[in-house]
JSON list of C-alpha atoms in Angstrom, two decimals:
[
{"chain": "A", "resi": 61, "resn": "ASP", "atom": "CA", "xyz": [-161.95, 19.91, -129.21]},
{"chain": "A", "resi": 62, "resn": "ALA", "atom": "CA", "xyz": [-159.15, 20.78, -126.83]},
{"chain": "A", "resi": 63, "resn": "MET", "atom": "CA", "xyz": [-155.89, 20.15, -128.53]},
{"chain": "A", "resi": 64, "resn": "VAL", "atom": "CA", "xyz": [-152.26, 20.97, -129.24]},
{"chain": "A", "resi": 65, "resn": "ILE", "atom": "CA", "xyz": [-151.69, 22.75, -132.54]},
{"chain": "A", "resi": 66, "resn": "GLN", "atom": "CA", "xyz": [-148.36, 23.16, -134.25]},
{"chain": "A", "resi": 67, "resn": "ASN", "atom": "CA", "xyz": [-147.72, 25.60, -137.06]},
{"chain": "A", "resi": 68, "resn": "PRO", "atom": "CA", "xyz": [-146.60, 25.25, -139.70]},
{"chain": "A", "resi": 69, "resn": "ARG", "atom": "CA", "xyz": [-146.84, 21.53, -140.48]},
{"chain": "A", "resi": 70, "resn": "TYR", "atom": "CA", "xyz": [-143.92, 21.83, -142.90]},
{"chain": "A", "resi": 71, "resn": "GLN", "atom": "CA", "xyz": [-141.19, 24.44, -142.78]},
{"chain": "A", "resi": 72, "resn": "VAL", "atom": "CA", "xyz": [-138.33, 24.93, -145.21]},
{"chain": "A", "resi": 73, "resn": "THR", "atom": "CA", "xyz": [-135.55, 27.27, -144.15]},
{"chain": "A", "resi": 74, "resn": "GLN", "atom": "CA", "xyz": [-132.18, 28.23, -145.49]},
{"chain": "A", "resi": 75, "resn": "PHE", "atom": "CA", "xyz": [-128.96, 27.19, -143.85]},
{"chain": "A", "resi": 76, "resn": "GLY", "atom": "CA", "xyz": [-128.15, 29.76, -141.17]},
{"chain": "A", "resi": 77, "resn": "LYS", "atom": "CA", "xyz": [-131.45, 31.64, -141.44]},
{"chain": "A", "resi": 78, "resn": "PRO", "atom": "CA", "xyz": [-133.31, 31.93, -138.11]},
{"chain": "A", "resi": 79, "resn": "VAL", "atom": "CA", "xyz": [-136.59, 30.06, -137.95]},
{"chain": "A", "resi": 80, "resn": "THR", "atom": "CA", "xyz": [-139.40, 29.91, -135.39]},
{"chain": "A", "resi": 81, "resn": "LEU", "atom": "CA", "xyz": [-141.81, 27.03, -134.86]},
{"chain": "A", "resi": 82, "resn": "SER", "atom": "CA", "xyz": [-144.98, 27.59, -132.93]},
{"chain": "A", "resi": 83, "resn": "CYS", "atom": "CA", "xyz": [-147.17, 25.52, -130.62]},
{"chain": "A", "resi": 84, "resn": "SER", "atom": "CA", "xyz": [-150.48, 26.46, -129.07]},
{"chain": "A", "resi": 85, "resn": "GLN", "atom": "CA", "xyz": [-152.76, 24.58, -126.70]},
{"chain": "A", "resi": 86, "resn": "THR", "atom": "CA", "xyz": [-156.34, 24.89, -125.55]},
{"chain": "A", "resi": 87, "resn": "LEU", "atom": "CA", "xyz": [-155.95, 22.39, -122.71]},
{"chain": "A", "resi": 88, "resn": "ASN", "atom": "CA", "xyz": [-154.74, 24.95, -120.17]},
{"chain": "A", "resi": 89, "resn": "HIS", "atom": "CA", "xyz": [-151.89, 22.60, -119.27]},
{"chain": "A", "resi": 90, "resn": "ASN", "atom": "CA", "xyz": [-149.07, 23.86, -117.08]},
{"chain": "A", "resi": 91, "resn": "VAL", "atom": "CA", "xyz": [-146.25, 22.06, -118.84]},
{"chain": "A", "resi": 92, "resn": "MET", "atom": "CA", "xyz": [-145.16, 22.38, -122.47]},
{"chain": "A", "resi": 93, "resn": "TYR", "atom": "CA", "xyz": [-142.40, 20.30, -124.04]},
{"chain": "A", "resi": 94, "resn": "TRP", "atom": "CA", "xyz": [-140.38, 20.43, -127.24]},
{"chain": "A", "resi": 95, "resn": "TYR", "atom": "CA", "xyz": [-139.05, 17.18, -128.70]},
{"chain": "A", "resi": 96, "resn": "GLN", "atom": "CA", "xyz": [-136.78, 16.71, -131.72]},
{"chain": "A", "resi": 97, "resn": "GLN", "atom": "CA", "xyz": [-137.18, 13.51, -133.72]},
{"chain": "A", "resi": 98, "resn": "LYS", "atom": "CA", "xyz": [-134.74, 12.67, -136.48]},
{"chain": "A", "resi": 99, "resn": "SER", "atom": "CA", "xyz": [-135.45, 9.90, -138.96]},
{"chain": "A", "resi": 100, "resn": "SER", "atom": "CA", "xyz": [-135.54, 6.42, -137.36]},
{"chain": "A", "resi": 101, "resn": "GLN", "atom": "CA", "xyz": [-134.50, 7.87, -134.01]},
{"chain": "A", "resi": 102, "resn": "ALA", "atom": "CA", "xyz": [-136.30, 8.28, -130.71]},
{"chain": "A", "resi": 103, "resn": "PRO", "atom": "CA", "xyz": [-137.94, 11.62, -129.96]},
{"chain": "A", "resi": 104, "resn": "LYS", "atom": "CA", "xyz": [-135.44, 13.58, -127.87]},
{"chain": "A", "resi": 105, "resn": "LEU", "atom": "CA", "xyz": [-136.47, 16.16, -125.29]},
{"chain": "A", "resi": 106, "resn": "LEU", "atom": "CA", "xyz": [-134.94, 19.58, -125.96]},
{"chain": "A", "resi": 107, "resn": "PHE", "atom": "CA", "xyz": [-136.53, 21.56, -123.11]},
{"chain": "A", "resi": 108, "resn": "HIS", "atom": "CA", "xyz": [-139.76, 22.18, -121.29]},
{"chain": "A", "resi": 109, "resn": "TYR", "atom": "CA", "xyz": [-141.61, 24.91, -119.44]},
{"chain": "A", "resi": 110, "resn": "TYR", "atom": "CA", "xyz": [-143.43, 24.40, -116.18]},
{"chain": "A", "resi": 111, "resn": "ASP", "atom": "CA", "xyz": [-145.56, 27.53, -116.17]},
{"chain": "A", "resi": 112, "resn": "LYS", "atom": "CA", "xyz": [-142.92, 30.21, -116.74]},
{"chain": "A", "resi": 113, "resn": "ASP", "atom": "CA", "xyz": [-140.02, 28.13, -115.45]},
{"chain": "A", "resi": 114, "resn": "PHE", "atom": "CA", "xyz": [-137.73, 27.08, -118.30]},
{"chain": "A", "resi": 115, "resn": "ASN", "atom": "CA", "xyz": [-135.92, 23.74, -118.05]},
{"chain": "A", "resi": 116, "resn": "ASN", "atom": "CA", "xyz": [-133.21, 23.07, -120.58]},
{"chain": "A", "resi": 117, "resn": "GLU", "atom": "CA", "xyz": [-131.81, 19.59, -121.20]},
{"chain": "A", "resi": 118, "resn": "ALA", "atom": "CA", "xyz": [-128.07, 19.46, -120.63]},
{"chain": "A", "resi": 119, "resn": "ASP", "atom": "CA", "xyz": [-127.28, 18.34, -124.17]},
{"chain": "A", "resi": 120, "resn": "THR", "atom": "CA", "xyz": [-129.54, 20.77, -126.02]},
{"chain": "A", "resi": 121, "resn": "PRO", "atom": "CA", "xyz": [-127.38, 22.97, -128.27]},
{"chain": "A", "resi": 122, "resn": "ASP", "atom": "CA", "xyz": [-127.34, 26.72, -127.60]},
{"chain": "A", "resi": 123, "resn": "ASN", "atom": "CA", "xyz": [-128.65, 27.16, -131.13]},
{"chain": "A", "resi": 124, "resn": "PHE", "atom": "CA", "xyz": [-132.07, 26.14, -129.80]},
{"chain": "A", "resi": 125, "resn": "GLN", "atom": "CA", "xyz": [-134.06, 28.61, -127.72]},
{"chain": "A", "resi": 126, "resn": "SER", "atom": "CA", "xyz": [-137.63, 28.71, -126.50]},
{"chain": "A", "resi": 127, "resn": "ARG", "atom": "CA", "xyz": [-140.19, 31.29, -125.42]},
{"chain": "A", "resi": 128, "resn": "ARG", "atom": "CA", "xyz": [-143.48, 30.91, -123.62]},
{"chain": "A", "resi": 129, "resn": "PRO", "atom": "CA", "xyz": [-145.20, 34.30, -123.58]},
{"chain": "A", "resi": 130, "resn": "ASN", "atom": "CA", "xyz": [-148.38, 32.90, -121.99]},
{"chain": "A", "resi": 131, "resn": "THR", "atom": "CA", "xyz": [-149.99, 29.61, -120.95]},
{"chain": "A", "resi": 132, "resn": "SER", "atom": "CA", "xyz": [-151.31, 28.89, -124.41]},
{"chain": "A", "resi": 133, "resn": "PHE", "atom": "CA", "xyz": [-148.28, 29.46, -126.63]},
{"chain": "A", "resi": 134, "resn": "CYS", "atom": "CA", "xyz": [-144.74, 28.16, -126.80]},
{"chain": "A", "resi": 135, "resn": "PHE", "atom": "CA", "xyz": [-142.17, 28.86, -129.50]},
{"chain": "A", "resi": 136, "resn": "LEU", "atom": "CA", "xyz": [-139.04, 27.06, -130.61]},
{"chain": "A", "resi": 137, "resn": "ASP", "atom": "CA", "xyz": [-136.39, 29.34, -132.10]},
{"chain": "A", "resi": 138, "resn": "ILE", "atom": "CA", "xyz": [-133.47, 27.94, -134.04]},
{"chain": "A", "resi": 139, "resn": "ARG", "atom": "CA", "xyz": [-130.99, 30.77, -134.35]},
{"chain": "A", "resi": 140, "resn": "SER", "atom": "CA", "xyz": [-128.77, 29.40, -137.11]},
{"chain": "A", "resi": 141, "resn": "PRO", "atom": "CA", "xyz": [-130.18, 26.18, -138.54]},
{"chain": "A", "resi": 142, "resn": "GLY", "atom": "CA", "xyz": [-127.70, 23.66, -139.84]},
{"chain": "A", "resi": 143, "resn": "LEU", "atom": "CA", "xyz": [-128.32, 20.68, -142.08]},
{"chain": "A", "resi": 144, "resn": "GLY", "atom": "CA", "xyz": [-128.23, 18.47, -138.99]},
{"chain": "A", "resi": 145, "resn": "ASP", "atom": "CA", "xyz": [-131.22, 20.28, -137.53]},
{"chain": "A", "resi": 146, "resn": "ALA", "atom": "CA", "xyz": [-133.56, 18.88, -140.16]},
{"chain": "A", "resi": 147, "resn": "ALA", "atom": "CA", "xyz": [-136.05, 16.84, -138.18]},
{"chain": "A", "resi": 148, "resn": "MET", "atom": "CA", "xyz": [-139.62, 16.53, -136.97]},
{"chain": "A", "resi": 149, "resn": "TYR", "atom": "CA", "xyz": [-140.24, 18.85, -134.02]},
{"chain": "A", "resi": 150, "resn": "LEU", "atom": "CA", "xyz": [-142.97, 17.72, -131.65]},
{"chain": "A", "resi": 151, "resn": "CYS", "atom": "CA", "xyz": [-144.68, 19.88, -129.06]},
{"chain": "A", "resi": 152, "resn": "ALA", "atom": "CA", "xyz": [-146.43, 18.20, -126.15]},
{"chain": "A", "resi": 153, "resn": "THR", "atom": "CA", "xyz": [-148.32, 19.36, -123.07]},
{"chain": "A", "resi": 154, "resn": "SER", "atom": "CA", "xyz": [-149.22, 17.89, -119.71]},
{"chain": "A", "resi": 155, "resn": "LEU", "atom": "CA", "xyz": [-151.23, 19.22, -116.80]},
{"chain": "A", "resi": 156, "resn": "LEU", "atom": "CA", "xyz": [-148.41, 18.54, -114.35]},
{"chain": "A", "resi": 157, "resn": "GLN", "atom": "CA", "xyz": [-144.92, 17.13, -114.65]},
{"chain": "A", "resi": 158, "resn": "GLY", "atom": "CA", "xyz": [-144.68, 13.38, -114.82]},
{"chain": "A", "resi": 159, "resn": "ALA", "atom": "CA", "xyz": [-145.81, 10.92, -117.45]},
{"chain": "A", "resi": 160, "resn": "GLN", "atom": "CA", "xyz": [-148.62, 9.72, -115.18]},
{"chain": "A", "resi": 161, "resn": "ASN", "atom": "CA", "xyz": [-150.41, 12.99, -115.91]},
{"chain": "A", "resi": 162, "resn": "GLY", "atom": "CA", "xyz": [-150.55, 12.18, -119.60]},
{"chain": "A", "resi": 163, "resn": "TYR", "atom": "CA", "xyz": [-148.84, 13.93, -122.48]},
{"chain": "A", "resi": 164, "resn": "THR", "atom": "CA", "xyz": [-150.82, 15.35, -125.40]},
{"chain": "A", "resi": 165, "resn": "PHE", "atom": "CA", "xyz": [-148.80, 15.76, -128.58]},
{"chain": "A", "resi": 166, "resn": "GLY", "atom": "CA", "xyz": [-149.28, 18.06, -131.53]},
{"chain": "A", "resi": 167, "resn": "SER", "atom": "CA", "xyz": [-148.96, 16.77, -135.08]},
{"chain": "A", "resi": 168, "resn": "GLY", "atom": "CA", "xyz": [-145.43, 18.09, -135.37]},
{"chain": "A", "resi": 169, "resn": "THR", "atom": "CA", "xyz": [-143.55, 20.44, -137.70]},
{"chain": "A", "resi": 170, "resn": "ARG", "atom": "CA", "xyz": [-141.23, 18.85, -140.22]},
{"chain": "A", "resi": 171, "resn": "LEU", "atom": "CA", "xyz": [-138.25, 21.15, -140.72]},
{"chain": "A", "resi": 172, "resn": "THR", "atom": "CA", "xyz": [-136.14, 20.99, -143.87]},
{"chain": "A", "resi": 173, "resn": "VAL", "atom": "CA", "xyz": [-132.89, 22.97, -144.09]},
{"chain": "A", "resi": 174, "resn": "VAL", "atom": "CA", "xyz": [-131.61, 23.80, -147.57]},
{"chain": "B", "resi": 768, "resn": "ASP", "atom": "CA", "xyz": [-126.80, 6.27, -124.36]},
{"chain": "B", "resi": 769, "resn": "GLN", "atom": "CA", "xyz": [-130.17, 4.83, -125.35]},
{"chain": "B", "resi": 770, "resn": "GLN", "atom": "CA", "xyz": [-132.00, 4.12, -122.10]},
{"chain": "B", "resi": 771, "resn": "VAL", "atom": "CA", "xyz": [-135.10, 2.75, -123.82]},
{"chain": "B", "resi": 772, "resn": "LYS", "atom": "CA", "xyz": [-134.51, 0.31, -126.64]},
{"chain": "B", "resi": 773, "resn": "GLN", "atom": "CA", "xyz": [-136.82, -1.15, -129.24]},
{"chain": "B", "resi": 774, "resn": "ASN", "atom": "CA", "xyz": [-134.65, -3.58, -131.15]},
{"chain": "B", "resi": 775, "resn": "SER", "atom": "CA", "xyz": [-137.14, -4.45, -133.87]},
{"chain": "B", "resi": 776, "resn": "PRO", "atom": "CA", "xyz": [-137.53, -1.56, -136.32]},
{"chain": "B", "resi": 777, "resn": "SER", "atom": "CA", "xyz": [-140.42, -3.30, -138.05]},
{"chain": "B", "resi": 778, "resn": "LEU", "atom": "CA", "xyz": [-142.89, -6.15, -137.60]},
{"chain": "B", "resi": 779, "resn": "SER", "atom": "CA", "xyz": [-145.45, -7.65, -139.95]},
{"chain": "B", "resi": 780, "resn": "VAL", "atom": "CA", "xyz": [-148.39, -9.64, -138.61]},
{"chain": "B", "resi": 781, "resn": "GLN", "atom": "CA", "xyz": [-151.35, -11.30, -140.27]},
{"chain": "B", "resi": 782, "resn": "GLU", "atom": "CA", "xyz": [-154.74, -9.75, -139.51]},
{"chain": "B", "resi": 783, "resn": "GLY", "atom": "CA", "xyz": [-156.44, -11.55, -136.63]},
{"chain": "B", "resi": 784, "resn": "ARG", "atom": "CA", "xyz": [-153.19, -12.86, -135.14]},
{"chain": "B", "resi": 785, "resn": "ILE", "atom": "CA", "xyz": [-151.35, -11.54, -132.09]},
{"chain": "B", "resi": 786, "resn": "SER", "atom": "CA", "xyz": [-148.84, -8.69, -132.44]},
{"chain": "B", "resi": 787, "resn": "ILE", "atom": "CA", "xyz": [-146.09, -8.59, -129.82]},
{"chain": "B", "resi": 788, "resn": "LEU", "atom": "CA", "xyz": [-143.89, -5.51, -129.59]},
{"chain": "B", "resi": 789, "resn": "ASN", "atom": "CA", "xyz": [-140.92, -5.53, -127.28]},
{"chain": "B", "resi": 790, "resn": "CYS", "atom": "CA", "xyz": [-139.03, -2.89, -125.34]},
{"chain": "B", "resi": 791, "resn": "ASP", "atom": "CA", "xyz": [-136.02, -2.99, -123.02]},
{"chain": "B", "resi": 792, "resn": "TYR", "atom": "CA", "xyz": [-134.78, -0.33, -120.65]},
{"chain": "B", "resi": 793, "resn": "THR", "atom": "CA", "xyz": [-131.58, 0.22, -118.74]},
{"chain": "B", "resi": 794, "resn": "ASN", "atom": "CA", "xyz": [-132.43, 2.88, -116.15]},
{"chain": "B", "resi": 795, "resn": "SER", "atom": "CA", "xyz": [-133.58, 1.25, -112.90]},
{"chain": "B", "resi": 796, "resn": "MET", "atom": "CA", "xyz": [-135.07, 4.59, -111.80]},
{"chain": "B", "resi": 797, "resn": "PHE", "atom": "CA", "xyz": [-137.85, 4.28, -114.38]},
{"chain": "B", "resi": 798, "resn": "ASP", "atom": "CA", "xyz": [-141.11, 3.44, -112.66]},
{"chain": "B", "resi": 799, "resn": "TYR", "atom": "CA", "xyz": [-143.76, 4.26, -115.24]},
{"chain": "B", "resi": 800, "resn": "PHE", "atom": "CA", "xyz": [-143.96, 2.93, -118.75]},
{"chain": "B", "resi": 801, "resn": "LEU", "atom": "CA", "xyz": [-146.12, 3.88, -121.69]},
{"chain": "B", "resi": 802, "resn": "TRP", "atom": "CA", "xyz": [-146.85, 2.89, -125.27]},
{"chain": "B", "resi": 803, "resn": "TYR", "atom": "CA", "xyz": [-147.66, 5.50, -127.87]},
{"chain": "B", "resi": 804, "resn": "LYS", "atom": "CA", "xyz": [-149.01, 4.93, -131.35]},
{"chain": "B", "resi": 805, "resn": "LYS", "atom": "CA", "xyz": [-148.11, 7.20, -134.25]},
{"chain": "B", "resi": 806, "resn": "TYR", "atom": "CA", "xyz": [-149.68, 7.42, -137.68]},
{"chain": "B", "resi": 807, "resn": "PRO", "atom": "CA", "xyz": [-147.84, 9.22, -140.50]},
{"chain": "B", "resi": 808, "resn": "ALA", "atom": "CA", "xyz": [-148.15, 13.02, -140.36]},
{"chain": "B", "resi": 809, "resn": "GLU", "atom": "CA", "xyz": [-149.69, 12.88, -136.88]},
{"chain": "B", "resi": 810, "resn": "GLY", "atom": "CA", "xyz": [-148.29, 13.24, -133.39]},
{"chain": "B", "resi": 811, "resn": "PRO", "atom": "CA", "xyz": [-147.96, 10.25, -131.05]},
{"chain": "B", "resi": 812, "resn": "THR", "atom": "CA", "xyz": [-151.15, 9.31, -129.22]},
{"chain": "B", "resi": 813, "resn": "PHE", "atom": "CA", "xyz": [-151.24, 7.55, -125.88]},
{"chain": "B", "resi": 814, "resn": "LEU", "atom": "CA", "xyz": [-152.20, 3.90, -126.01]},
{"chain": "B", "resi": 815, "resn": "ILE", "atom": "CA", "xyz": [-151.63, 2.20, -122.66]},
{"chain": "B", "resi": 816, "resn": "SER", "atom": "CA", "xyz": [-149.40, 2.51, -119.60]},
{"chain": "B", "resi": 817, "resn": "ILE", "atom": "CA", "xyz": [-148.20, 0.51, -116.64]},
{"chain": "B", "resi": 818, "resn": "SER", "atom": "CA", "xyz": [-146.77, 1.39, -113.27]},
{"chain": "B", "resi": 819, "resn": "SER", "atom": "CA", "xyz": [-143.81, -0.53, -111.88]},
{"chain": "B", "resi": 820, "resn": "ILE", "atom": "CA", "xyz": [-145.98, -1.84, -109.04]},
{"chain": "B", "resi": 821, "resn": "LYS", "atom": "CA", "xyz": [-147.87, -3.94, -111.57]},
{"chain": "B", "resi": 822, "resn": "ASP", "atom": "CA", "xyz": [-146.77, -6.59, -114.01]},
{"chain": "B", "resi": 823, "resn": "LYS", "atom": "CA", "xyz": [-149.76, -6.45, -116.35]},
{"chain": "B", "resi": 824, "resn": "ASN", "atom": "CA", "xyz": [-152.29, -3.92, -117.56]},
{"chain": "B", "resi": 825, "resn": "GLU", "atom": "CA", "xyz": [-155.06, -4.65, -120.00]},
{"chain": "B", "resi": 826, "resn": "ASP", "atom": "CA", "xyz": [-157.27, -2.36, -122.05]},
{"chain": "B", "resi": 827, "resn": "GLY", "atom": "CA", "xyz": [-159.46, -4.06, -124.61]},
{"chain": "B", "resi": 828, "resn": "ARG", "atom": "CA", "xyz": [-157.29, -5.64, -127.29]},
{"chain": "B", "resi": 829, "resn": "PHE", "atom": "CA", "xyz": [-154.12, -4.15, -125.79]},
{"chain": "B", "resi": 830, "resn": "THR", "atom": "CA", "xyz": [-152.15, -5.65, -122.91]},
{"chain": "B", "resi": 831, "resn": "VAL", "atom": "CA", "xyz": [-148.82, -4.44, -121.57]},
{"chain": "B", "resi": 832, "resn": "PHE", "atom": "CA", "xyz": [-146.59, -6.79, -119.58]},
{"chain": "B", "resi": 833, "resn": "LEU", "atom": "CA", "xyz": [-143.74, -5.60, -117.39]},
{"chain": "B", "resi": 834, "resn": "ASN", "atom": "CA", "xyz": [-140.83, -7.76, -116.22]},
{"chain": "B", "resi": 835, "resn": "LYS", "atom": "CA", "xyz": [-138.88, -5.56, -113.82]},
{"chain": "B", "resi": 836, "resn": "SER", "atom": "CA", "xyz": [-136.12, -8.06, -113.12]},
{"chain": "B", "resi": 837, "resn": "ALA", "atom": "CA", "xyz": [-135.39, -8.31, -116.85]},
{"chain": "B", "resi": 838, "resn": "LYS", "atom": "CA", "xyz": [-136.07, -4.59, -117.45]},
{"chain": "B", "resi": 839, "resn": "HIS", "atom": "CA", "xyz": [-138.37, -5.60, -120.25]},
{"chain": "B", "resi": 840, "resn": "LEU", "atom": "CA", "xyz": [-141.86, -4.74, -121.31]},
{"chain": "B", "resi": 841, "resn": "SER", "atom": "CA", "xyz": [-144.03, -5.88, -124.14]},
{"chain": "B", "resi": 842, "resn": "LEU", "atom": "CA", "xyz": [-147.24, -4.80, -125.82]},
{"chain": "B", "resi": 843, "resn": "HIS", "atom": "CA", "xyz": [-149.64, -7.46, -127.02]},
{"chain": "B", "resi": 844, "resn": "ILE", "atom": "CA", "xyz": [-152.37, -6.64, -129.51]},
{"chain": "B", "resi": 845, "resn": "VAL", "atom": "CA", "xyz": [-154.94, -9.34, -130.08]},
{"chain": "B", "resi": 846, "resn": "PRO", "atom": "CA", "xyz": [-156.58, -9.71, -132.47]},
{"chain": "B", "resi": 847, "resn": "SER", "atom": "CA", "xyz": [-154.57, -7.45, -134.76]},
{"chain": "B", "resi": 848, "resn": "GLN", "atom": "CA", "xyz": [-156.55, -5.24, -137.12]},
{"chain": "B", "resi": 849, "resn": "PRO", "atom": "CA", "xyz": [-155.50, -3.28, -140.24]},
{"chain": "B", "resi": 850, "resn": "GLY", "atom": "CA", "xyz": [-156.04, 0.00, -138.36]},
{"chain": "B", "resi": 851, "resn": "ASP", "atom": "CA", "xyz": [-153.30, -1.06, -135.95]},
{"chain": "B", "resi": 852, "resn": "SER", "atom": "CA", "xyz": [-150.69, -0.47, -138.65]},
{"chain": "B", "resi": 853, "resn": "ALA", "atom": "CA", "xyz": [-148.58, 2.39, -137.25]},
{"chain": "B", "resi": 854, "resn": "VAL", "atom": "CA", "xyz": [-145.31, 3.13, -135.49]},
{"chain": "B", "resi": 855, "resn": "TYR", "atom": "CA", "xyz": [-145.36, 2.16, -131.82]},
{"chain": "B", "resi": 856, "resn": "PHE", "atom": "CA", "xyz": [-143.11, 3.95, -129.35]},
{"chain": "B", "resi": 857, "resn": "CYS", "atom": "CA", "xyz": [-142.22, 2.64, -125.94]},
{"chain": "B", "resi": 858, "resn": "ALA", "atom": "CA", "xyz": [-141.53, 5.35, -123.35]},
{"chain": "B", "resi": 859, "resn": "ALA", "atom": "CA", "xyz": [-140.50, 5.48, -119.71]},
{"chain": "B", "resi": 860, "resn": "SER", "atom": "CA", "xyz": [-140.26, 7.97, -116.90]},
{"chain": "B", "resi": 861, "resn": "GLY", "atom": "CA", "xyz": [-139.22, 8.11, -113.26]},
{"chain": "B", "resi": 862, "resn": "SER", "atom": "CA", "xyz": [-140.15, 10.17, -110.23]},
{"chain": "B", "resi": 863, "resn": "PHE", "atom": "CA", "xyz": [-138.71, 12.89, -108.02]},
{"chain": "B", "resi": 864, "resn": "GLY", "atom": "CA", "xyz": [-136.85, 14.97, -110.54]},
{"chain": "B", "resi": 865, "resn": "ASN", "atom": "CA", "xyz": [-136.64, 12.23, -113.14]},
{"chain": "B", "resi": 866, "resn": "GLU", "atom": "CA", "xyz": [-140.09, 12.71, -114.60]},
{"chain": "B", "resi": 867, "resn": "LYS", "atom": "CA", "xyz": [-139.15, 13.43, -118.18]},
{"chain": "B", "resi": 868, "resn": "LEU", "atom": "CA", "xyz": [-140.42, 10.98, -120.77]},
{"chain": "B", "resi": 869, "resn": "THR", "atom": "CA", "xyz": [-137.70, 8.99, -122.54]},
{"chain": "B", "resi": 870, "resn": "PHE", "atom": "CA", "xyz": [-138.66, 7.30, -125.79]},
{"chain": "B", "resi": 871, "resn": "GLY", "atom": "CA", "xyz": [-137.47, 4.28, -127.72]},
{"chain": "B", "resi": 872, "resn": "THR", "atom": "CA", "xyz": [-136.81, 4.44, -131.46]},
{"chain": "B", "resi": 873, "resn": "GLY", "atom": "CA", "xyz": [-140.13, 2.89, -132.39]},
{"chain": "B", "resi": 874, "resn": "THR", "atom": "CA", "xyz": [-141.35, -0.26, -134.14]},
{"chain": "B", "resi": 875, "resn": "ARG", "atom": "CA", "xyz": [-143.30, -0.01, -137.38]},
{"chain": "B", "resi": 876, "resn": "LEU", "atom": "CA", "xyz": [-146.15, -2.53, -137.23]},
{"chain": "B", "resi": 877, "resn": "THR", "atom": "CA", "xyz": [-147.79, -3.60, -140.46]},
{"chain": "B", "resi": 878, "resn": "ILE", "atom": "CA", "xyz": [-150.95, -5.69, -140.31]},
{"chain": "B", "resi": 879, "resn": "ILE", "atom": "CA", "xyz": [-151.39, -7.79, -143.42]},
{"chain": "B", "resi": 880, "resn": "PRO", "atom": "CA", "xyz": [-155.05, -8.27, -144.44]}
]
């Protein structure tokens, strides 16, 4: 089945220690998104790639970076995780930009910072 | 600034009855609205959507109503089934450079057998 896969499902990292979350897709979608969802809050868009074009949200901290080496993979790098970065991180894809094209979400990675 | 608001964090409904989940938005540039359903330890899955040119869209047991003048939409589930127990997110997007999907905080629906 074509899908969006996030690894790992659970990640524990130390305060200040760089961590990378990964997302892969078999849908051949052009757009890949990273959302952060803290407990009882709405998922918040951090950034997205349209093909190789990176689009950062204005309020995304510099501590968060992303890489998309090819169509299938996208990575979220947190350079120096703080306690406030503990959250569920959701990757999503869509064929084209715009909600009308449909978003497919992965199962998420729950990040704990100790 | 929460542009999409779901004011009820939780809702309990008896099996077989109607579930009504509500959502309000503030951005008049939104022209496409969606509901997503999320089970624990899974990502959100698309449920139903509606364009701003319509005021109702129906898909089986699920109906979404849009009131543009009130900037309000609702999701009706009838009849409610135990498998409907999940968190439901309302989301909205616009056009022409405003396509990103903006989510509400979610409503946890519990169907009581």
